[in-house]
PDB file of C-alpha atoms in Angstrom:
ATOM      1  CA  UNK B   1      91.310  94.347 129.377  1.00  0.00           C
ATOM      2  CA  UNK B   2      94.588  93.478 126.959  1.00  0.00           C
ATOM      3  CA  UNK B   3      96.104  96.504 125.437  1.00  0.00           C
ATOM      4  CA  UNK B   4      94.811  96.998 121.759  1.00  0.00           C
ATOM      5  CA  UNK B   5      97.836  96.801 119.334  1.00  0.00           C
ATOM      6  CA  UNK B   6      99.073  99.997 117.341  1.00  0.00           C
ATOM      7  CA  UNK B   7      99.106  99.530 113.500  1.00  0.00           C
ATOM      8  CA  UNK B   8     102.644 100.095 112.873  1.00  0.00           C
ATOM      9  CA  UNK B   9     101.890 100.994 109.104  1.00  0.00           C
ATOM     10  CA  UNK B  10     100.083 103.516 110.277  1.00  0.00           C
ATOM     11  CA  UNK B  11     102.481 105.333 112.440  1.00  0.00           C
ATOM     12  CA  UNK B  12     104.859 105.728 109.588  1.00  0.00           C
ATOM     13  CA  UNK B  13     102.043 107.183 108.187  1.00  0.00           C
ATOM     14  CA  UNK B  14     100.364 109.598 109.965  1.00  0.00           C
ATOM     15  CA  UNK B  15     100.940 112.316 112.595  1.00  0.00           C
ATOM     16  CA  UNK B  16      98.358 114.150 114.829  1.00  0.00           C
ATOM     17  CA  UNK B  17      97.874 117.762 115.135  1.00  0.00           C
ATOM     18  CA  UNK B  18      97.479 119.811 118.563  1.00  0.00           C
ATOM     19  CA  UNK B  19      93.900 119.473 117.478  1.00  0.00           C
ATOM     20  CA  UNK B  20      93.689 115.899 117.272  1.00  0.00           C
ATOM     21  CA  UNK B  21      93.389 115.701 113.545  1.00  0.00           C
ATOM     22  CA  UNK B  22      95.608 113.508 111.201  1.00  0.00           C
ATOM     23  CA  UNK B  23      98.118 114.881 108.915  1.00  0.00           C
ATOM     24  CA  UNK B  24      99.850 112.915 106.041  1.00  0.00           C
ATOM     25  CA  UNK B  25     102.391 113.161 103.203  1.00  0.00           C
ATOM     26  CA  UNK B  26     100.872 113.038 100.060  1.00  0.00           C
ATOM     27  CA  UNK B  27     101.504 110.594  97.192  1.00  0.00           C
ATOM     28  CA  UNK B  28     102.993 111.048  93.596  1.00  0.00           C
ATOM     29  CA  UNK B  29     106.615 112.337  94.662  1.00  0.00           C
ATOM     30  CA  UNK B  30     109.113 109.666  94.775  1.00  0.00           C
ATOM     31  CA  UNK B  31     109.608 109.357  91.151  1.00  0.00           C
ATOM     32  CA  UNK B  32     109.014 110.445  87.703  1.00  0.00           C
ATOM     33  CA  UNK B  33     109.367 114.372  88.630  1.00  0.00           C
ATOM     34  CA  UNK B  34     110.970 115.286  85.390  1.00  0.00           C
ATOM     35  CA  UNK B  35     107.100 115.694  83.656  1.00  0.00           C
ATOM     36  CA  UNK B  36     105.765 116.508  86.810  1.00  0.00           C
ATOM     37  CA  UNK B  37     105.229 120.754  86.696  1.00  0.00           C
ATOM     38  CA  UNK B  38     107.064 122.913  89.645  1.00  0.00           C
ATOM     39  CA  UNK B  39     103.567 124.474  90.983  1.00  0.00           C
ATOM     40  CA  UNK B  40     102.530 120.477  91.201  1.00  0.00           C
ATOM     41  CA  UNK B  41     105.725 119.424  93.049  1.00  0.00           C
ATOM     42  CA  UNK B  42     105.463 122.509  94.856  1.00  0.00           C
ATOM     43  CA  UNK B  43     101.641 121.260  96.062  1.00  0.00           C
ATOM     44  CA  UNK B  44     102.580 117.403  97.020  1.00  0.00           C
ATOM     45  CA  UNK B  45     105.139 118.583  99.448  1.00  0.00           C
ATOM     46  CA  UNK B  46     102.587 120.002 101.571  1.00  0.00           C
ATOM     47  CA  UNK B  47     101.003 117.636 104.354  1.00  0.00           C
ATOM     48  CA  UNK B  48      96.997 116.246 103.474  1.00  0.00           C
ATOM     49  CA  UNK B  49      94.938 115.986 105.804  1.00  0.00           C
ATOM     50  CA  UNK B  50      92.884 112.851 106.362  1.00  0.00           C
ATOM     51  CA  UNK B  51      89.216 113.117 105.906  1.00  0.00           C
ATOM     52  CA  UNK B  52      86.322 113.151 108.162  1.00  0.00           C
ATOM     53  CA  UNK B  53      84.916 109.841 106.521  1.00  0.00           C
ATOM     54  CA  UNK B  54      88.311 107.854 107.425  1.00  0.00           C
ATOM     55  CA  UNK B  55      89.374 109.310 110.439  1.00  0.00           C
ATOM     56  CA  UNK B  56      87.816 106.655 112.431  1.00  0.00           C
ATOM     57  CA  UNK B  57      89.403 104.104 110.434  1.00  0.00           C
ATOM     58  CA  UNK B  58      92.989 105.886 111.571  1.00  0.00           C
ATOM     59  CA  UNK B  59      92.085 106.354 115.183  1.00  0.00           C
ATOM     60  CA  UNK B  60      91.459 102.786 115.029  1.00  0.00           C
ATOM     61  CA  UNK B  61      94.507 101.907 114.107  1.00  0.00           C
ATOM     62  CA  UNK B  62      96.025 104.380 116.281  1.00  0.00           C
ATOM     63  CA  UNK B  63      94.723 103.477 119.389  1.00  0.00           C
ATOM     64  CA  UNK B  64      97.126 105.386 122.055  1.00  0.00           C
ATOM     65  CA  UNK B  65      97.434 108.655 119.776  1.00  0.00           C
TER      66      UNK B  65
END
């Protein structure tokens, strides 16, 4: 059996947790901050987790994690 190739997009993108779930950064904080409120700036720093319905889709892509 060949070994199944690792998605590097992916690894940039996502960690997994002790519990085997994925964790990501979330979106909308690279740029235009200056209209973006403190509490909402505050919020994107925080990791996302990915959801149940695309999890598979990750694992996929993240074959060896």
């Amino acid at each position: 059996m060949p070994k199944i190739k690792t998605k590097k997009a992916a690894t940039k993108r996502f960690r997994v947790t002790a519990s085997g779930k994925f964790k990501h950064p979330r979106a909308n904080r690279r740029h235009i901050l200056g209209k973006k409120s403190p509490k909402r700036k505050m919020t994107l720093r925080k990791q996302g987790m990915v959801d149940k319905t695309n999890e598979a889709a990750v694992r996929k892509m993240l074959p060896y994690v």
